[in-house]
Amino acid sequence: MGPPNVTASVHGSELPPKTTERSDAPVELTGYRKWLSDNLMLLVTLSGVLLGVIMGLSLRPLHLHGDSIMLISYPGELFMRVLKLMILPLVISSLIAGSASLNAKMNGKIALRTLVYFASTSFFNAALGIALVLLIHPGNPDMHNNDDRSTDKRTVNLLDSLLDLGRNIFPDNLFQASIQQAHTVYLPKPSILHAFNETLNDTAILLSGGVEAQRQAEDLDEVVLVRDVQYRSGTNTLGIVFFCLVFGTFLGTIGQKGQVVVDFFAAIFEVIMKMVTCVMWLTPVGISSVIAGKILSVDDLGLVMAQLIWFIFTVAIGVFLYQFVVMQAIYFVFVRRNPFKFYAGLIQAMLTAFATASTAAALPITFRCMNEKLRVDPRITRFVLPIGCNINMDGTALYIAVASIFIAQMSGMVLGFGELLTVLLTSTAASMSSASVPSAALVLLLVVLTAIDAPVQDVTLLFAVDWFVDRIRTTNNMLGDCYTAAIVEELSRKELMALDAAAVNYQDMPAGTPNGHSEGMLEGQTELITDSVVVDMSAVMNNVNLQQEHSNRRV
């Protein structure tokens, strides 16, 4: 673009200057206007959270009727339903497009690094929770009320939880996995003797009419429980994730034949992300409605907080210590960049996870932050994030460890090294199998309490504060997925660059056959091109420079 006063000449005659050139150029924002433009969605989300807290606390003195609270929560319910509506197509499209863009060997390496990191951080969080709960000792035996203890003896087994995890990973019907998931229940064993005992009991009670006869009849009737695998409503996301990973991996091995399918799922992913952008403008109304409704639905907020304040404090200290110290240190050791800048880019997704208390519900916003704001390689985010929101439960592992020892402390139990080791291992295993259990933490807590022979009835004490603690630990789960994607991207950088270079060489090959392969190549040799890392060095160097520029922009 030349100076504004320079004139042009055509066939010897001068033309007037183009006065519209500079006015058509986009105006680059600077200063606070640029900051507002870059962080507008963050401010919108934060305003929704603050508005919900203020509205909930302000309306509590009015003691609103249940119908009024339901109407206040209704916009938030619709907001949650819209977010959850996009989870399934987002998971399917991202996993198939992401795994198909990598070769089978690369998929295996990324999956191994991801699962090892998930297991390591869950184990560390469980150990951190045990250390904090032993140091702070939030459990007070005086707060325990034996009169309120339930007599419900729910049978929960770690083996059942792990077996249900396997059943859900390998579903027998993909369409059923979209709406149902397998779980183990215990039912009374039907038998002729059982029916005879029931008849005998009824007869004895009828003839004697005494309390002693009724007690003897109940002693005669010993119910034998047996396992039974049933299906309950809820999306079996683990089974869908497994199928999409396998499908996408094999789709990537057939070369150009499957490219139209890859493009189809990539287009679906882009459409869903555009829908997410539109839904985000409803955040102030949706999130404020969710938070205000939860605050208003608690019967006695002050009493609950006063009784369990040390338990909440212990969980919050563990979550914040892991987020601001451990997670940042791990990121800096592996990636060698400013971790707090990366953390700041995830605040919008973290606030959404806090408001919705669901990593899966926040997944569309998490994708948007990782791909558009932090510029993490989409091949990694599409692979890691859907798996992480189902398997990686760092905050849940910490919560289960703290809650189980907290209940043992209230009951006056003294846990030895063996019991603490049991809590550590079962908390880690239970947290990674939580995808097969809805509102997992409280149900999985029964598994750990059963393992250390603690009173499982006392789980009801935590119902009153779970709505709040659940939101705190969900932020840990969501951030753990994002930091895993960044670290796995750094560890896989060489393989990603080799794939980019191989793609460049593949595009430059002469089209000797309809599939784009050179003449004389056998049809079965298609996947040799996709798995090859023997590339032209000039192409490799070009991709290295591109990757360096990409890294500099992120810094």
mmCIF file of N, CA, C and O in Angstrom, residues 53-104:
data_model
loop_
_atom_site.group_PDB
_atom_site.id
_atom_site.type_symbol
_atom_site.label_atom_id
_atom_site.label_comp_id
_atom_site.label_asym_id
_atom_site.label_seq_id
_atom_site.Cartn_x
_atom_site.Cartn_y
_atom_site.Cartn_z
ATOM 1 N N VAL A 53 -23.854 -16.072 42.507
ATOM 2 C CA VAL A 53 -23.563 -16.068 43.949
ATOM 3 C C VAL A 53 -24.321 -14.932 44.641
ATOM 4 O O VAL A 53 -24.943 -15.129 45.701
ATOM 5 N N ILE A 54 -24.271 -13.748 44.059
ATOM 6 C CA ILE A 54 -24.946 -12.592 44.674
ATOM 7 C C ILE A 54 -26.458 -12.815 44.719
ATOM 8 O O ILE A 54 -27.110 -12.569 45.748
ATOM 9 N N MET A 55 -27.020 -13.312 43.637
ATOM 10 C CA MET A 55 -28.464 -13.524 43.587
ATOM 11 C C MET A 55 -28.888 -14.614 44.571
ATOM 12 O O MET A 55 -29.911 -14.486 45.266
ATOM 13 N N GLY A 56 -28.110 -15.685 44.663
ATOM 14 C CA GLY A 56 -28.458 -16.760 45.579
ATOM 15 C C GLY A 56 -28.410 -16.334 47.034
ATOM 16 O O GLY A 56 -29.328 -16.623 47.817
ATOM 17 N N LEU A 57 -27.348 -15.620 47.425
ATOM 18 C CA LEU A 57 -27.232 -15.166 48.814
ATOM 19 C C LEU A 57 -28.259 -14.083 49.136
ATOM 20 O O LEU A 57 -28.743 -13.994 50.273
ATOM 21 N N SER A 58 -28.603 -13.253 48.162
ATOM 22 C CA SER A 58 -29.573 -12.168 48.408
ATOM 23 C C SER A 58 -30.992 -12.697 48.572
ATOM 24 O O SER A 58 -31.776 -12.140 49.347
ATOM 25 N N LEU A 59 -31.338 -13.784 47.866
ATOM 26 C CA LEU A 59 -32.702 -14.299 47.920
ATOM 27 C C LEU A 59 -32.927 -15.314 49.038
ATOM 28 O O LEU A 59 -34.077 -15.682 49.305
ATOM 29 N N ARG A 60 -31.874 -15.780 49.698
ATOM 30 C CA ARG A 60 -32.044 -16.768 50.769
ATOM 31 C C ARG A 60 -32.921 -16.251 51.919
ATOM 32 O O ARG A 60 -33.756 -16.993 52.444
ATOM 33 N N PRO A 61 -32.757 -14.978 52.374
ATOM 34 C CA PRO A 61 -33.619 -14.521 53.480
ATOM 35 C C PRO A 61 -35.105 -14.514 53.148
ATOM 36 O O PRO A 61 -35.936 -14.470 54.068
ATOM 37 N N LEU A 62 -35.476 -14.561 51.886
ATOM 38 C CA LEU A 62 -36.890 -14.534 51.517
ATOM 39 C C LEU A 62 -37.576 -15.892 51.692
ATOM 40 O O LEU A 62 -38.809 -15.954 51.648
ATOM 41 N N HIS A 63 -36.770 -16.970 51.858
ATOM 42 C CA HIS A 63 -37.315 -18.318 52.049
ATOM 43 C C HIS A 63 -38.327 -18.652 50.945
ATOM 44 O O HIS A 63 -39.507 -18.898 51.190
ATOM 45 N N LEU A 64 -37.837 -18.655 49.727
ATOM 46 C CA LEU A 64 -38.694 -18.863 48.567
ATOM 47 C C LEU A 64 -39.286 -20.269 48.548
ATOM 48 O O LEU A 64 -38.702 -21.228 49.077
ATOM 49 N N HIS A 65 -40.457 -20.369 47.929
ATOM 50 C CA HIS A 65 -41.120 -21.659 47.762
ATOM 51 C C HIS A 65 -40.341 -22.521 46.761
ATOM 52 O O HIS A 65 -39.555 -22.018 45.953
ATOM 53 N N GLY A 66 -40.560 -23.823 46.839
ATOM 54 C CA GLY A 66 -39.856 -24.739 45.945
ATOM 55 C C GLY A 66 -40.111 -24.459 44.480
ATOM 56 O O GLY A 66 -39.215 -24.598 43.640
ATOM 57 N N ASP A 67 -41.338 -24.030 44.162
ATOM 58 C CA ASP A 67 -41.637 -23.716 42.763
ATOM 59 C C ASP A 67 -40.851 -22.499 42.285
ATOM 60 O O ASP A 67 -40.392 -22.450 41.131
ATOM 61 N N SER A 68 -40.679 -21.518 43.162
ATOM 62 C CA SER A 68 -39.900 -20.332 42.792
ATOM 63 C C SER A 68 -38.447 -20.684 42.555
ATOM 64 O O SER A 68 -37.818 -20.199 41.600
ATOM 65 N N ILE A 69 -37.884 -21.544 43.421
ATOM 66 C CA ILE A 69 -36.493 -21.980 43.230
ATOM 67 C C ILE A 69 -36.352 -22.762 41.934
ATOM 68 O O ILE A 69 -35.359 -22.617 41.201
ATOM 69 N N MET A 70 -37.359 -23.567 41.614
ATOM 70 C CA MET A 70 -37.317 -24.335 40.370
ATOM 71 C C MET A 70 -37.317 -23.408 39.156
ATOM 72 O O MET A 70 -36.587 -23.637 38.185
ATOM 73 N N LEU A 71 -38.118 -22.345 39.207
ATOM 74 C CA LEU A 71 -38.160 -21.405 38.092
ATOM 75 C C LEU A 71 -36.848 -20.642 37.960
ATOM 76 O O LEU A 71 -36.412 -20.326 36.852
ATOM 77 N N ILE A 72 -36.204 -20.325 39.101
ATOM 78 C CA ILE A 72 -34.896 -19.659 39.042
ATOM 79 C C ILE A 72 -33.859 -20.588 38.429
ATOM 80 O O ILE A 72 -32.989 -20.155 37.663
ATOM 81 N N SER A 73 -33.941 -21.870 38.738
ATOM 82 C CA SER A 73 -32.968 -22.837 38.226
ATOM 83 C C SER A 73 -33.259 -23.268 36.792
ATOM 84 O O SER A 73 -32.388 -23.882 36.154
ATOM 85 N N TYR A 74 -34.437 -22.963 36.281
ATOM 86 C CA TYR A 74 -34.852 -23.488 34.979
ATOM 87 C C TYR A 74 -33.958 -23.023 33.820
ATOM 88 O O TYR A 74 -33.563 -23.845 32.985
ATOM 89 N N PRO A 75 -33.591 -21.733 33.715
ATOM 90 C CA PRO A 75 -32.670 -21.352 32.627
ATOM 91 C C PRO A 75 -31.332 -22.084 32.707
ATOM 92 O O PRO A 75 -30.763 -22.463 31.667
ATOM 93 N N GLY A 76 -30.839 -22.304 33.921
ATOM 94 C CA GLY A 76 -29.597 -23.062 34.063
ATOM 95 C C GLY A 76 -29.754 -24.504 33.643
ATOM 96 O O GLY A 76 -28.831 -25.103 33.066
ATOM 97 N N GLU A 77 -30.916 -25.080 33.910
ATOM 98 C CA GLU A 77 -31.167 -26.455 33.472
ATOM 99 C C GLU A 77 -31.148 -26.552 31.952
ATOM 100 O O GLU A 77 -30.562 -27.484 31.378
ATOM 101 N N LEU A 78 -31.769 -25.575 31.281
ATOM 102 C CA LEU A 78 -31.750 -25.578 29.813
ATOM 103 C C LEU A 78 -30.337 -25.377 29.279
ATOM 104 O O LEU A 78 -29.938 -26.002 28.286
ATOM 105 N N PHE A 79 -29.569 -24.512 29.934
ATOM 106 C CA PHE A 79 -28.185 -24.278 29.530
ATOM 107 C C PHE A 79 -27.366 -25.563 29.643
ATOM 108 O O PHE A 79 -26.581 -25.906 28.745
ATOM 109 N N MET A 80 -27.542 -26.303 30.742
ATOM 110 C CA MET A 80 -26.824 -27.565 30.929
ATOM 111 C C MET A 80 -27.246 -28.595 29.878
ATOM 112 O O MET A 80 -26.413 -29.342 29.357
ATOM 113 N N ARG A 81 -28.524 -28.623 29.568
ATOM 114 C CA ARG A 81 -29.008 -29.594 28.586
ATOM 115 C C ARG A 81 -28.425 -29.316 27.201
ATOM 116 O O ARG A 81 -28.091 -30.242 26.456
ATOM 117 N N VAL A 82 -28.297 -28.030 26.843
ATOM 118 C CA VAL A 82 -27.717 -27.693 25.540
ATOM 119 C C VAL A 82 -26.248 -28.087 25.493
ATOM 120 O O VAL A 82 -25.759 -28.627 24.487
ATOM 121 N N LEU A 83 -25.518 -27.835 26.578
ATOM 122 C CA LEU A 83 -24.103 -28.220 26.615
ATOM 123 C C LEU A 83 -23.951 -29.743 26.521
ATOM 124 O O LEU A 83 -23.100 -30.247 25.778
ATOM 125 N N LYS A 84 -24.761 -30.475 27.285
ATOM 126 C CA LYS A 84 -24.669 -31.929 27.251
ATOM 127 C C LYS A 84 -25.113 -32.489 25.906
ATOM 128 O O LYS A 84 -24.661 -33.568 25.506
ATOM 129 N N LEU A 85 -25.991 -31.771 25.217
ATOM 130 C CA LEU A 85 -26.444 -32.207 23.896
ATOM 131 C C LEU A 85 -25.282 -32.307 22.920
ATOM 132 O O LEU A 85 -25.276 -33.174 22.032
ATOM 133 N N MET A 86 -24.282 -31.450 23.081
ATOM 134 C CA MET A 86 -23.172 -31.400 22.132
ATOM 135 C C MET A 86 -22.013 -32.316 22.522
ATOM 136 O O MET A 86 -21.039 -32.431 21.771
ATOM 137 N N ILE A 87 -22.094 -32.970 23.676
ATOM 138 C CA ILE A 87 -20.968 -33.786 24.134
ATOM 139 C C ILE A 87 -20.744 -34.983 23.221
ATOM 140 O O ILE A 87 -19.620 -35.236 22.763
ATOM 141 N N LEU A 88 -21.804 -35.747 22.946
ATOM 142 C CA LEU A 88 -21.647 -36.979 22.171
ATOM 143 C C LEU A 88 -21.137 -36.720 20.754
ATOM 144 O O LEU A 88 -20.144 -37.351 20.340
ATOM 145 N N PRO A 89 -21.741 -35.831 19.963
ATOM 146 C CA PRO A 89 -21.153 -35.579 18.632
ATOM 147 C C PRO A 89 -19.764 -34.981 18.702
ATOM 148 O O PRO A 89 -18.928 -35.246 17.827
ATOM 149 N N LEU A 90 -19.473 -34.204 19.746
ATOM 150 C CA LEU A 90 -18.140 -33.622 19.879
ATOM 151 C C LEU A 90 -17.102 -34.697 20.163
ATOM 152 O O LEU A 90 -16.015 -34.711 19.567
ATOM 153 N N VAL A 91 -17.415 -35.630 21.070
ATOM 154 C CA VAL A 91 -16.483 -36.709 21.401
ATOM 155 C C VAL A 91 -16.251 -37.610 20.197
ATOM 156 O O VAL A 91 -15.111 -37.957 19.865
ATOM 157 N N ILE A 92 -17.334 -37.984 19.514
ATOM 158 C CA ILE A 92 -17.190 -38.898 18.371
ATOM 159 C C ILE A 92 -16.382 -38.251 17.252
ATOM 160 O O ILE A 92 -15.430 -38.848 16.724
ATOM 161 N N SER A 93 -16.724 -37.024 16.882
ATOM 162 C CA SER A 93 -16.031 -36.379 15.766
ATOM 163 C C SER A 93 -14.584 -36.066 16.104
ATOM 164 O O SER A 93 -13.686 -36.252 15.268
ATOM 165 N N SER A 94 -14.316 -35.610 17.324
ATOM 166 C CA SER A 94 -12.938 -35.247 17.680
ATOM 167 C C SER A 94 -12.038 -36.467 17.748
ATOM 168 O O SER A 94 -10.890 -36.430 17.287
ATOM 169 N N LEU A 95 -12.523 -37.571 18.319
ATOM 170 C CA LEU A 95 -11.687 -38.766 18.441
ATOM 171 C C LEU A 95 -11.419 -39.409 17.088
ATOM 172 O O LEU A 95 -10.285 -39.813 16.801
ATOM 173 N N ILE A 96 -12.446 -39.518 16.251
ATOM 174 C CA ILE A 96 -12.229 -40.156 14.943
ATOM 175 C C ILE A 96 -11.326 -39.293 14.076
ATOM 176 O O ILE A 96 -10.363 -39.795 13.467
ATOM 177 N N ALA A 97 -11.589 -37.978 14.022
ATOM 178 C CA ALA A 97 -10.729 -37.108 13.202
ATOM 179 C C ALA A 97 -9.323 -37.031 13.766
ATOM 180 O O ALA A 97 -8.337 -37.004 13.013
ATOM 181 N N GLY A 98 -9.191 -37.004 15.105
ATOM 182 C CA GLY A 98 -7.864 -36.895 15.705
ATOM 183 C C GLY A 98 -7.043 -38.155 15.549
ATOM 184 O O GLY A 98 -5.862 -38.099 15.185
ATOM 185 N N SER A 99 -7.632 -39.322 15.816
ATOM 186 C CA SER A 99 -6.871 -40.569 15.701
ATOM 187 C C SER A 99 -6.603 -40.937 14.252
ATOM 188 O O SER A 99 -5.581 -41.570 13.949
ATOM 189 N N ALA A 100 -7.481 -40.539 13.318
ATOM 190 C CA ALA A 100 -7.235 -40.840 11.905
ATOM 191 C C ALA A 100 -6.108 -39.984 11.334
ATOM 192 O O ALA A 100 -5.469 -40.374 10.353
ATOM 193 N N SER A 101 -5.865 -38.811 11.926
ATOM 194 C CA SER A 101 -4.786 -37.955 11.436
ATOM 195 C C SER A 101 -3.412 -38.443 11.866
ATOM 196 O O SER A 101 -2.393 -37.935 11.395
ATOM 197 N N LEU A 102 -3.351 -39.415 12.774
ATOM 198 C CA LEU A 102 -2.099 -40.006 13.224
ATOM 199 C C LEU A 102 -2.049 -41.454 12.758
ATOM 200 O O LEU A 102 -3.081 -42.070 12.532
ATOM 201 N N ASN A 103 -0.829 -41.990 12.635
ATOM 202 C CA ASN A 103 -0.750 -43.402 12.270
ATOM 203 C C ASN A 103 -0.921 -44.283 13.505
ATOM 204 O O ASN A 103 -0.964 -43.795 14.629
ATOM 205 N N ALA A 104 -1.041 -45.583 13.279
ATOM 206 C CA ALA A 104 -1.347 -46.502 14.379
ATOM 207 C C ALA A 104 -0.261 -46.492 15.439
ATOM 208 O O ALA A 104 -0.541 -46.512 16.643
#
